PDB file of C-alpha atoms and ligand atoms in Angstrom:
ATOM      1  CA  MET A  12     -28.258   0.582 -24.419  1.00  0.00           C
ATOM      2  CA  GLY A  13     -31.031   2.811 -24.972  1.00  0.00           C
ATOM      3  CA  LYS A  14     -32.407   3.797 -21.496  1.00  0.00           C
ATOM      4  CA  THR A  15     -35.761   3.841 -20.460  1.00  0.00           C
ATOM      5  CA  VAL A  16     -36.457   7.663 -19.834  1.00  0.00           C
ATOM      6  CA  LEU A  17     -40.036   8.415 -18.165  1.00  0.00           C
ATOM      7  CA  ILE A  18     -40.575  12.772 -18.531  1.00  0.00           C
ATOM      8  CA  THR A  19     -43.433  14.465 -16.953  1.00  0.00           C
ATOM      9  CA  GLY A  20     -44.838  17.802 -18.652  1.00  0.00           C
ATOM     10  CA  ALA A  21     -43.844  16.442 -22.109  1.00  0.00           C
ATOM     11  CA  THR A  22     -46.179  18.371 -23.726  1.00  0.00           C
ATOM     12  CA  SER A  23     -43.639  21.815 -24.644  1.00  0.00           C
ATOM     13  CA  GLY A  24     -40.618  23.633 -24.139  1.00  0.00           C
ATOM     14  CA  LEU A  25     -37.491  21.943 -22.352  1.00  0.00           C
ATOM     15  CA  GLY A  26     -40.176  18.175 -21.722  1.00  0.00           C
ATOM     16  CA  ARG A  27     -41.203  17.964 -24.964  1.00  0.00           C
ATOM     17  CA  ALA A  28     -37.658  18.451 -26.340  1.00  0.00           C
ATOM     18  CA  VAL A  29     -35.913  16.418 -24.167  1.00  0.00           C
ATOM     19  CA  ALA A  30     -38.351  13.509 -24.723  1.00  0.00           C
ATOM     20  CA  ILE A  31     -37.744  14.276 -28.490  1.00  0.00           C
ATOM     21  CA  ALA A  32     -33.752  13.989 -28.265  1.00  0.00           C
ATOM     22  CA  LEU A  33     -34.102  11.098 -26.220  1.00  0.00           C
ATOM     23  CA  ALA A  34     -36.110   8.847 -28.591  1.00  0.00           C
ATOM     24  CA  GLU A  35     -33.770   9.758 -31.534  1.00  0.00           C
ATOM     25  CA  ALA A  36     -31.357   8.912 -29.763  1.00  0.00           C
ATOM     26  CA  ASP A  37     -32.673   5.545 -29.216  1.00  0.00           C
ATOM     27  CA  HIS A  38     -33.955   5.943 -25.826  1.00  0.00           C
ATOM     28  CA  CYS A  39     -37.042   4.057 -24.320  1.00  0.00           C
ATOM     29  CA  VAL A  40     -39.460   7.278 -23.338  1.00  0.00           C
ATOM     30  CA  ILE A  41     -42.093   7.421 -21.763  1.00  0.00           C
ATOM     31  CA  ALA A  42     -43.993  10.766 -22.858  1.00  0.00           C
ATOM     32  CA  THR A  43     -46.366  12.439 -20.018  1.00  0.00           C
ATOM     33  CA  GLY A  44     -48.366  15.377 -19.996  1.00  0.00           C
ATOM     34  CA  ARG A  45     -51.714  16.455 -19.072  1.00  0.00           C
ATOM     35  CA  SER A  46     -53.005  18.071 -22.779  1.00  0.00           C
ATOM     36  CA  ARG A  47     -53.902  14.975 -24.826  1.00  0.00           C
ATOM     37  CA  SER A  48     -54.199  16.762 -27.899  1.00  0.00           C
ATOM     38  CA  LYS A  49     -50.695  18.038 -27.183  1.00  0.00           C
ATOM     39  CA  LEU A  50     -49.153  14.008 -26.369  1.00  0.00           C
ATOM     40  CA  ASP A  51     -50.891  13.118 -29.892  1.00  0.00           C
ATOM     41  CA  GLN A  52     -49.061  15.892 -31.489  1.00  0.00           C
ATOM     42  CA  LEU A  53     -45.915  14.801 -30.595  1.00  0.00           C
ATOM     43  CA  LYS A  54     -46.543  11.340 -30.741  1.00  0.00           C
ATOM     44  CA  ARG A  55     -47.566  12.274 -34.627  1.00  0.00           C
ATOM     45  CA  ASP A  56     -44.356  15.045 -34.770  1.00  0.00           C
ATOM     46  CA  CYS A  57     -41.806  11.746 -33.368  1.00  0.00           C
ATOM     47  CA  SER A  58     -42.889   8.109 -33.596  1.00  0.00           C
ATOM     48  CA  LYS A  59     -39.963   7.436 -31.538  1.00  0.00           C
ATOM     49  CA  ILE A  60     -41.430   8.132 -28.457  1.00  0.00           C
ATOM     50  CA  ALA A  61     -42.254   4.706 -27.449  1.00  0.00           C
ATOM     51  CA  VAL A  62     -45.040   5.736 -25.068  1.00  0.00           C
ATOM     52  CA  VAL A  63     -47.494   8.540 -24.278  1.00  0.00           C
ATOM     53  CA  ARG A  64     -49.709   8.881 -21.471  1.00  0.00           C
ATOM     54  CA  ASP A  65     -51.905  11.597 -19.784  1.00  0.00           C
ATOM     55  CA  LEU A  66     -50.841  12.491 -16.320  1.00  0.00           C
ATOM     56  CA  ASN A  67     -51.789  15.738 -14.372  1.00  0.00           C
ATOM     57  CA  VAL A  68     -49.308  15.602 -11.686  1.00  0.00           C
ATOM     58  CA  ALA A  69     -52.140  17.846  -9.763  1.00  0.00           C
ATOM     59  CA  ILE A  70     -54.722  15.027  -9.761  1.00  0.00           C
ATOM     60  CA  PRO A  71     -53.357  11.960  -7.954  1.00  0.00           C
ATOM     61  CA  ASP A  72     -55.718   9.398  -9.414  1.00  0.00           C
ATOM     62  CA  GLN A  73     -53.909   9.538 -12.723  1.00  0.00           C
ATOM     63  CA  PHE A  74     -50.515   7.985 -11.371  1.00  0.00           C
ATOM     64  CA  LYS A  75     -52.608   4.675 -10.317  1.00  0.00           C
ATOM     65  CA  THR A  76     -53.763   4.213 -13.881  1.00  0.00           C
ATOM     66  CA  LEU A  77     -50.778   5.393 -15.448  1.00  0.00           C
ATOM     67  CA  VAL A  78     -48.744   2.881 -13.062  1.00  0.00           C
ATOM     68  CA  THR A  79     -51.184   0.311 -14.360  1.00  0.00           C
ATOM     69  CA  GLU A  80     -50.927   1.515 -18.103  1.00  0.00           C
ATOM     70  CA  ILE A  81     -47.210   1.890 -18.557  1.00  0.00           C
ATOM     71  CA  SER A  82     -47.209  -2.132 -16.736  1.00  0.00           C
ATOM     72  CA  ALA A  83     -49.525  -3.728 -19.341  1.00  0.00           C
ATOM     73  CA  VAL A  84     -47.352  -2.741 -22.573  1.00  0.00           C
ATOM     74  CA  GLY A  85     -44.329  -4.550 -20.572  1.00  0.00           C
ATOM     75  CA  VAL A  86     -42.464  -1.254 -19.394  1.00  0.00           C
ATOM     76  CA  GLU A  87     -40.197  -2.994 -16.152  1.00  0.00           C
ATOM     77  CA  ILE A  88     -38.103  -0.751 -15.082  1.00  0.00           C
ATOM     78  CA  ILE A  89     -37.711   3.363 -15.271  1.00  0.00           C
ATOM     79  CA  ASP A  90     -33.429   4.015 -15.374  1.00  0.00           C
ATOM     80  CA  THR A  91     -34.765   8.227 -15.296  1.00  0.00           C
ATOM     81  CA  LEU A  92     -37.185   9.324 -13.706  1.00  0.00           C
ATOM     82  CA  PHE A  93     -37.170  13.449 -15.013  1.00  0.00           C
ATOM     83  CA  VAL A  94     -39.383  15.065 -13.190  1.00  0.00           C
ATOM     84  CA  ASN A  95     -40.314  18.128 -14.438  1.00  0.00           C
ATOM     85  CA  ALA A  96     -43.636  19.260 -15.413  1.00  0.00           C
ATOM     86  CA  ALA A  97     -43.620  22.952 -13.509  1.00  0.00           C
ATOM     87  CA  ILE A  98     -46.591  26.066 -14.180  1.00  0.00           C
ATOM     88  CA  HIS A  99     -45.603  28.998 -13.505  1.00  0.00           C
ATOM     89  CA  LEU A 100     -48.623  31.848 -12.886  1.00  0.00           C
ATOM     90  CA  GLU A 101     -47.104  35.364 -12.095  1.00  0.00           C
ATOM     91  CA  HIS A 102     -45.688  36.397 -15.113  1.00  0.00           C
ATOM     92  CA  ASP A 103     -47.456  39.402 -15.087  1.00  0.00           C
ATOM     93  CA  HIS A 104     -47.177  40.423 -11.692  1.00  0.00           C
ATOM     94  CA  ASP A 105     -43.954  42.937 -10.644  1.00  0.00           C
ATOM     95  CA  HIS A 106     -44.502  42.636  -6.523  1.00  0.00           C
ATOM     96  CA  GLU A 107     -41.401  45.268  -6.349  1.00  0.00           C
ATOM     97  CA  GLY A 108     -42.788  48.141  -4.114  1.00  0.00           C
ATOM     98  CA  LYS A 109     -46.478  47.146  -3.998  1.00  0.00           C
ATOM     99  CA  PRO A 110     -47.937  46.467  -1.238  1.00  0.00           C
ATOM    100  CA  TYR A 111     -47.720  43.340  -0.280  1.00  0.00           C
ATOM    101  CA  ALA A 112     -51.457  42.694  -0.068  1.00  0.00           C
ATOM    102  CA  GLU A 113     -51.612  43.074  -3.848  1.00  0.00           C
ATOM    103  CA  TRP A 114     -49.635  39.408  -3.544  1.00  0.00           C
ATOM    104  CA  PRO A 115     -50.290  36.783  -5.484  1.00  0.00           C
ATOM    105  CA  HIS A 116     -53.617  35.440  -4.966  1.00  0.00           C
ATOM    106  CA  ALA A 117     -53.721  32.369  -2.180  1.00  0.00           C
ATOM    107  CA  LYS A 118     -55.072  29.944  -5.215  1.00  0.00           C
ATOM    108  CA  ILE A 119     -51.923  30.579  -7.544  1.00  0.00           C
ATOM    109  CA  ARG A 120     -49.981  29.669  -4.162  1.00  0.00           C
ATOM    110  CA  CYS A 121     -51.283  26.600  -3.652  1.00  0.00           C
ATOM    111  CA  LYS A 122     -52.365  26.012  -7.608  1.00  0.00           C
ATOM    112  CA  THR A 123     -48.461  26.637  -8.059  1.00  0.00           C
ATOM    113  CA  TYR A 124     -47.683  24.488  -5.042  1.00  0.00           C
ATOM    114  CA  GLU A 125     -49.586  21.691  -6.495  1.00  0.00           C
ATOM    115  CA  THR A 126     -48.125  20.770  -9.498  1.00  0.00           C
ATOM    116  CA  ASN A 127     -44.391  22.201  -8.925  1.00  0.00           C
ATOM    117  CA  LEU A 128     -43.683  20.915  -5.425  1.00  0.00           C
ATOM    118  CA  PHE A 129     -46.836  18.154  -4.500  1.00  0.00           C
ATOM    119  CA  GLY A 130     -47.152  16.940  -7.936  1.00  0.00           C
ATOM    120  CA  ALA A 131     -42.991  16.221  -8.470  1.00  0.00           C
ATOM    121  CA  MET A 132     -43.460  14.216  -5.146  1.00  0.00           C
ATOM    122  CA  ARG A 133     -46.078  12.169  -6.415  1.00  0.00           C
ATOM    123  CA  THR A 134     -44.450  11.609  -9.240  1.00  0.00           C
ATOM    124  CA  VAL A 135     -41.411  10.562  -7.283  1.00  0.00           C
ATOM    125  CA  ASP A 136     -43.588   8.509  -5.010  1.00  0.00           C
ATOM    126  CA  ALA A 137     -45.632   6.200  -7.666  1.00  0.00           C
ATOM    127  CA  PHE A 138     -42.407   5.664  -9.612  1.00  0.00           C
ATOM    128  CA  LEU A 139     -39.371   5.245  -7.145  1.00  0.00           C
ATOM    129  CA  PRO A 140     -39.621   1.405  -6.726  1.00  0.00           C
ATOM    130  CA  TRP A 141     -39.842   0.927 -10.385  1.00  0.00           C
ATOM    131  CA  VAL A 142     -36.443   3.299 -10.539  1.00  0.00           C
ATOM    132  CA  LEU A 143     -35.023   1.487  -7.852  1.00  0.00           C
ATOM    133  CA  TYR A 144     -35.102  -1.762 -10.371  1.00  0.00           C
ATOM    134  CA  SER A 145     -32.212  -0.341 -12.529  1.00  0.00           C
ATOM    135  CA  LYS A 146     -28.718  -0.866 -12.242  1.00  0.00           C
ATOM    136  CA  ASP A 147     -28.042   3.263 -13.390  1.00  0.00           C
ATOM    137  CA  GLY A 148     -31.316   5.107 -11.307  1.00  0.00           C
ATOM    138  CA  ARG A 149     -31.206   8.533 -12.066  1.00  0.00           C
ATOM    139  CA  ILE A 150     -34.153  11.045 -10.653  1.00  0.00           C
ATOM    140  CA  LEU A 151     -33.239  14.553 -11.968  1.00  0.00           C
ATOM    141  CA  PHE A 152     -35.669  17.521 -11.398  1.00  0.00           C
ATOM    142  CA  SER A 153     -35.961  20.649 -13.188  1.00  0.00           C
ATOM    143  CA  ASN A 154     -35.323  23.915 -11.334  1.00  0.00           C
ATOM    144  CA  GLY A 155     -33.904  27.161 -12.387  1.00  0.00           C
ATOM    145  CA  THR A 156     -32.046  30.073  -9.927  1.00  0.00           C
ATOM    146  CA  LEU A 157     -35.099  31.142  -9.304  1.00  0.00           C
ATOM    147  CA  GLY A 158     -35.309  28.370  -6.692  1.00  0.00           C
ATOM    148  CA  SER A 159     -32.011  29.436  -4.997  1.00  0.00           C
ATOM    149  CA  PHE A 160     -32.245  31.685  -2.119  1.00  0.00           C
ATOM    150  CA  GLY A 161     -27.847  32.068  -3.078  1.00  0.00           C
ATOM    151  CA  TRP A 162     -29.237  33.709  -5.952  1.00  0.00           C
ATOM    152  CA  HIS A 163     -31.908  35.467  -4.000  1.00  0.00           C
ATOM    153  CA  HIS A 164     -29.266  37.552  -2.386  1.00  0.00           C
ATOM    154  CA  HIS A 165     -26.255  37.374  -4.583  1.00  0.00           C
ATOM    155  CA  GLU A 166     -23.366  39.773  -4.160  1.00  0.00           C
ATOM    156  CA  ASN A 167     -24.099  41.343  -7.305  1.00  0.00           C
ATOM    157  CA  GLN A 168     -26.942  43.566  -7.641  1.00  0.00           C
ATOM    158  CA  SER A 169     -27.482  43.224 -10.893  1.00  0.00           C
ATOM    159  CA  TYR A 170     -27.830  39.734 -10.717  1.00  0.00           C
ATOM    160  CA  ARG A 171     -30.676  40.559  -7.936  1.00  0.00           C
ATOM    161  CA  ASN A 172     -31.957  43.090  -9.763  1.00  0.00           C
ATOM    162  CA  MET A 173     -32.497  40.496 -12.573  1.00  0.00           C
ATOM    163  CA  LEU A 174     -34.471  38.118 -10.131  1.00  0.00           C
ATOM    164  CA  GLY A 175     -36.333  41.108  -8.854  1.00  0.00           C
ATOM    165  CA  ILE A 176     -39.535  40.303  -6.616  1.00  0.00           C
ATOM    166  CA  LYS A 177     -41.619  39.422  -9.376  1.00  0.00           C
ATOM    167  CA  HIS A 178     -41.882  35.296  -8.611  1.00  0.00           C
ATOM    168  CA  PRO A 179     -43.095  34.129  -5.084  1.00  0.00           C
ATOM    169  CA  ALA A 180     -45.163  31.720  -5.290  1.00  0.00           C
ATOM    170  CA  TYR A 181     -42.838  30.126  -8.300  1.00  0.00           C
ATOM    171  CA  ALA A 182     -39.666  29.881  -6.582  1.00  0.00           C
ATOM    172  CA  ALA A 183     -41.010  29.116  -3.111  1.00  0.00           C
ATOM    173  CA  SER A 184     -42.316  25.971  -4.949  1.00  0.00           C
ATOM    174  CA  LYS A 185     -38.611  25.655  -6.581  1.00  0.00           C
ATOM    175  CA  ALA A 186     -36.860  26.478  -3.502  1.00  0.00           C
ATOM    176  CA  ALA A 187     -38.912  23.627  -1.205  1.00  0.00           C
ATOM    177  CA  LEU A 188     -38.384  21.082  -4.254  1.00  0.00           C
ATOM    178  CA  ASN A 189     -34.631  21.380  -3.700  1.00  0.00           C
ATOM    179  CA  MET A 190     -35.280  20.646  -0.406  1.00  0.00           C
ATOM    180  CA  GLU A 191     -37.146  17.571  -0.741  1.00  0.00           C
ATOM    181  CA  MET A 192     -34.566  16.201  -3.835  1.00  0.00           C
ATOM    182  CA  VAL A 193     -31.505  16.586  -0.740  1.00  0.00           C
ATOM    183  CA  HIS A 194     -33.556  14.770   1.188  1.00  0.00           C
ATOM    184  CA  LEU A 195     -34.607  11.869  -0.859  1.00  0.00           C
ATOM    185  CA  ALA A 196     -30.694  11.936  -2.346  1.00  0.00           C
ATOM    186  CA  ARG A 197     -29.930  10.890   1.107  1.00  0.00           C
ATOM    187  CA  GLN A 198     -32.264   7.965   1.207  1.00  0.00           C
ATOM    188  CA  GLN A 199     -31.546   6.215  -1.589  1.00  0.00           C
ATOM    189  CA  PRO A 200     -28.161   6.195  -1.973  1.00  0.00           C
ATOM    190  CA  SER A 201     -27.960   4.052  -4.471  1.00  0.00           C
ATOM    191  CA  LEU A 202     -29.682   6.045  -6.862  1.00  0.00           C
ATOM    192  CA  PHE A 203     -28.521   9.641  -8.346  1.00  0.00           C
ATOM    193  CA  VAL A 204     -30.919  12.658  -7.299  1.00  0.00           C
ATOM    194  CA  ALA A 205     -30.103  16.043  -7.956  1.00  0.00           C
ATOM    195  CA  SER A 206     -31.496  19.332  -9.363  1.00  0.00           C
ATOM    196  CA  LEU A 207     -30.737  20.402 -13.262  1.00  0.00           C
ATOM    197  CA  SER A 208     -31.067  23.762 -14.353  1.00  0.00           C
ATOM    198  CA  PRO A 209     -31.492  24.610 -18.506  1.00  0.00           C
ATOM    199  CA  GLY A 210     -30.682  27.756 -17.345  1.00  0.00           C
ATOM    200  CA  TRP A 211     -33.161  31.026 -19.040  1.00  0.00           C
ATOM    201  CA  ILE A 212     -34.958  29.233 -22.201  1.00  0.00           C
ATOM    202  CA  GLU A 213     -37.516  30.911 -24.120  1.00  0.00           C
ATOM    203  CA  THR A 214     -40.254  28.916 -23.573  1.00  0.00           C
ATOM    204  CA  ALA A 215     -43.798  29.912 -22.199  1.00  0.00           C
ATOM    205  CA  ILE A 216     -42.392  29.545 -18.433  1.00  0.00           C
ATOM    206  CA  GLY A 217     -39.145  31.521 -19.354  1.00  0.00           C
ATOM    207  CA  GLY A 218     -40.797  33.821 -22.009  1.00  0.00           C
ATOM    208  CA  SER A 219     -39.010  35.845 -24.469  1.00  0.00           C
ATOM    209  CA  GLY A 220     -37.320  38.239 -22.599  1.00  0.00           C
ATOM    210  CA  THR A 221     -37.464  42.319 -22.971  1.00  0.00           C
ATOM    211  CA  GLY A 222     -35.029  44.610 -24.855  1.00  0.00           C
ATOM    212  CA  ASN A 223     -31.372  42.599 -24.947  1.00  0.00           C
ATOM    213  CA  MET A 224     -32.153  40.624 -22.109  1.00  0.00           C
ATOM    214  CA  LYS A 225     -33.269  37.478 -24.194  1.00  0.00           C
ATOM    215  CA  PRO A 226     -33.733  33.781 -23.150  1.00  0.00           C
ATOM    216  CA  ARG A 227     -31.492  31.051 -25.065  1.00  0.00           C
ATOM    217  CA  LYS A 228     -33.848  28.793 -27.473  1.00  0.00           C
ATOM    218  CA  VAL A 229     -34.553  25.359 -25.476  1.00  0.00           C
ATOM    219  CA  GLU A 230     -32.388  23.677 -27.826  1.00  0.00           C
ATOM    220  CA  THR A 231     -29.136  25.335 -26.620  1.00  0.00           C
ATOM    221  CA  ALA A 232     -29.894  23.078 -23.164  1.00  0.00           C
ATOM    222  CA  LEU A 233     -30.494  19.594 -24.665  1.00  0.00           C
ATOM    223  CA  PRO A 234     -26.613  18.297 -24.331  1.00  0.00           C
ATOM    224  CA  HIS A 235     -26.314  19.700 -20.860  1.00  0.00           C
ATOM    225  CA  ILE A 236     -30.348  17.507 -19.690  1.00  0.00           C
ATOM    226  CA  THR A 237     -29.756  14.939 -21.442  1.00  0.00           C
ATOM    227  CA  LYS A 238     -25.968  14.063 -20.554  1.00  0.00           C
ATOM    228  CA  TYR A 239     -27.318  14.002 -17.027  1.00  0.00           C
ATOM    229  CA  LEU A 240     -30.925  12.455 -17.727  1.00  0.00           C
ATOM    230  CA  VAL A 241     -28.619   9.144 -20.372  1.00  0.00           C
ATOM    231  CA  GLY A 242     -24.935  10.249 -20.247  1.00  0.00           C
ATOM    232  CA  ASP A 243     -21.765   9.374 -18.124  1.00  0.00           C
ATOM    233  CA  ILE A 244     -21.708  11.787 -14.907  1.00  0.00           C
ATOM    234  CA  ASP A 245     -19.848  11.535 -12.054  1.00  0.00           C
ATOM    235  CA  ARG A 246     -22.546   9.636  -9.413  1.00  0.00           C
ATOM    236  CA  SER A 247     -20.533  11.810  -6.283  1.00  0.00           C
ATOM    237  CA  ARG A 248     -22.589  14.792  -6.926  1.00  0.00           C
ATOM    238  CA  SER A 249     -25.757  13.188  -6.196  1.00  0.00           C
ATOM    239  CA  GLY A 250     -27.789  15.812  -3.851  1.00  0.00           C
ATOM    240  CA  SER A 251     -26.618  18.749  -5.977  1.00  0.00           C
ATOM    241  CA  PHE A 252     -28.191  21.413  -7.836  1.00  0.00           C
ATOM    242  CA  ILE A 253     -26.316  22.176 -10.794  1.00  0.00           C
ATOM    243  CA  GLY A 254     -26.044  24.346 -13.408  1.00  0.00           C
ATOM    244  CA  VAL A 255     -25.733  25.010 -16.982  1.00  0.00           C
ATOM    245  CA  ARG A 256     -22.123  24.435 -16.446  1.00  0.00           C
ATOM    246  CA  ASP A 257     -21.682  21.908 -14.830  1.00  0.00           C
ATOM    247  CA  GLU A 258     -21.156  23.748 -11.724  1.00  0.00           C
ATOM    248  CA  THR A 259     -22.925  23.930  -8.442  1.00  0.00           C
ATOM    249  CA  ILE A 260     -25.257  26.535  -8.317  1.00  0.00           C
ATOM    250  CA  ALA A 261     -26.008  28.024  -4.216  1.00  0.00           C
ATOM    251  CA  TRP A 262     -29.211  26.752  -2.214  1.00  0.00           C
TER     252      TRP A 262
HETATM  253  N1  NAP B 327     -37.732  28.038 -19.079  1.00  0.00           N
HETATM  254  C1  NAP B 327     -37.050  28.725 -18.360  1.00  0.00           C
HETATM  255  O1  NAP B 327     -35.974  29.127 -18.532  1.00  0.00           O
HETATM  256  C2  NAP B 327     -36.537  28.047 -16.783  1.00  0.00           C
HETATM  257  C3  NAP B 327     -35.596  28.102 -16.585  1.00  0.00           C
HETATM  258  C4  NAP B 327     -35.280  26.941 -15.169  1.00  0.00           C
HETATM  259  C5  NAP B 327     -36.259  26.111 -14.770  1.00  0.00           C
HETATM  260  N2  NAP B 327     -37.051  25.582 -15.825  1.00  0.00           N
HETATM  261  C6  NAP B 327     -38.168  24.300 -15.385  1.00  0.00           C
HETATM  262  O2  NAP B 327     -37.765  23.849 -16.322  1.00  0.00           O
HETATM  263  C7  NAP B 327     -39.390  23.176 -16.747  1.00  0.00           C
HETATM  264  C8  NAP B 327     -40.035  23.079 -17.832  1.00  0.00           C
HETATM  265  O3  NAP B 327     -40.010  24.104 -17.850  1.00  0.00           O
HETATM  266  P1  NAP B 327     -40.564  25.078 -19.444  1.00  0.00           P
HETATM  267  O4  NAP B 327     -39.775  26.034 -19.212  1.00  0.00           O
HETATM  268  O5  NAP B 327     -39.915  24.169 -20.258  1.00  0.00           O
HETATM  269  O6  NAP B 327     -41.492  25.048 -19.785  1.00  0.00           O
HETATM  270  P2  NAP B 327     -42.985  24.343 -20.484  1.00  0.00           P
HETATM  271  O7  NAP B 327     -42.855  25.160 -22.061  1.00  0.00           O
HETATM  272  O8  NAP B 327     -43.891  25.364 -19.850  1.00  0.00           O
HETATM  273  O9  NAP B 327     -43.002  23.409 -19.707  1.00  0.00           O
HETATM  274  C9  NAP B 327     -43.652  22.992 -18.523  1.00  0.00           C
HETATM  275  C10 NAP B 327     -44.032  21.566 -18.998  1.00  0.00           C
HETATM  276  O10 NAP B 327     -45.065  21.474 -17.630  1.00  0.00           O
HETATM  277  C11 NAP B 327     -46.935  21.200 -18.028  1.00  0.00           C
HETATM  278  N3  NAP B 327     -47.808  20.644 -16.943  1.00  0.00           N
HETATM  279  C12 NAP B 327     -47.726  21.799 -15.978  1.00  0.00           C
HETATM  280  N4  NAP B 327     -48.750  21.826 -15.288  1.00  0.00           N
HETATM  281  C13 NAP B 327     -48.573  20.480 -15.226  1.00  0.00           C
HETATM  282  C14 NAP B 327     -49.364  18.954 -14.687  1.00  0.00           C
HETATM  283  N5  NAP B 327     -50.472  19.777 -13.960  1.00  0.00           N
HETATM  284  N6  NAP B 327     -49.268  17.712 -15.051  1.00  0.00           N
HETATM  285  C15 NAP B 327     -48.153  18.013 -15.869  1.00  0.00           C
HETATM  286  N7  NAP B 327     -48.243  18.838 -16.989  1.00  0.00           N
HETATM  287  C16 NAP B 327     -47.902  19.723 -16.114  1.00  0.00           C
HETATM  288  C17 NAP B 327     -46.757  21.615 -18.938  1.00  0.00           C
HETATM  289  O11 NAP B 327     -47.979  21.123 -19.853  1.00  0.00           O
HETATM  290  P3  NAP B 327     -48.506  21.940 -21.046  1.00  0.00           P
HETATM  291  O12 NAP B 327     -47.966  21.817 -22.407  1.00  0.00           O
HETATM  292  O13 NAP B 327     -50.543  21.356 -20.814  1.00  0.00           O
HETATM  293  O14 NAP B 327     -48.754  23.592 -20.653  1.00  0.00           O
HETATM  294  C18 NAP B 327     -45.130  22.007 -20.101  1.00  0.00           C
HETATM  295  O15 NAP B 327     -45.511  20.223 -20.759  1.00  0.00           O
HETATM  296  C19 NAP B 327     -39.886  23.529 -15.234  1.00  0.00           C
HETATM  297  O16 NAP B 327     -39.877  22.253 -14.195  1.00  0.00           O
HETATM  298  C20 NAP B 327     -39.745  24.729 -15.507  1.00  0.00           C
HETATM  299  O17 NAP B 327     -39.771  25.394 -14.021  1.00  0.00           O
HETATM  300  C21 NAP B 327     -37.467  26.405 -17.054  1.00  0.00           C
END
């Protein structure tokens, strides 16, 4: 039987691709996003998506409206909450060798945390009761190696160089999100809670790479991500940070 899956940030990149893939596989997808025009386009592109609704995760009041709206259309449980919405505002900033005074302005940090961290936790606060109604409740967070201290300290210099000193606010927001995830997993042992990395994929956040360093196409991440959202999983791995080859990523 199809699952009911609520996705944040379903208007582009990974969230959009996952929303379409799950709807095509007859799951009941509640796709949310901050752009009304992109949500309308999503519904036009995939009529099998059950519900599309506005949700800017940086605006607390929008959660109340959404909870009321999805109750009104008869949604009673959410099997999987895919906490995916995020921003990355530091693409053009390489901080290697630059004085600290030239690092991202406090505004960039606040905006980044507001969406990537506080927005994610607001999503959990709003929908946790619905996920607890499911017999197979799951909460999955989009994360990646930029949020891993282990990768930033990797013994292989080329990995460290690849991450560089480029994304402090984004990376910090994702590292903090991992700690929230671990606590949530411990507090809710009946649920499967994990951080999932899609790998480096070509999206607005992932960019398109340079030279021969190119991200993978978003579609290549789908089998891995959709397995954790709706497929067979090892529930004993709740509380983990899971990479594209099912490996555990170092914190
Ligand atoms: N791309 C990678 O290589 C990579 C690697 C590791 C982890 N991730 C993670 O994967 C997730 C998806 O990112 P992506 O790569 O698919 O990038 P993306 O295409 O930029 O998707 C991000 C989504 O989040 C939405 N969003 C941003 N701020 C929002 C807000 N305040 N409220 C609601 N939605 C908001 C965006 O909306 P708009 O459509 O309006 O912009 C977009 O739909 C993110 O959590 C990212 O950190 C990506």
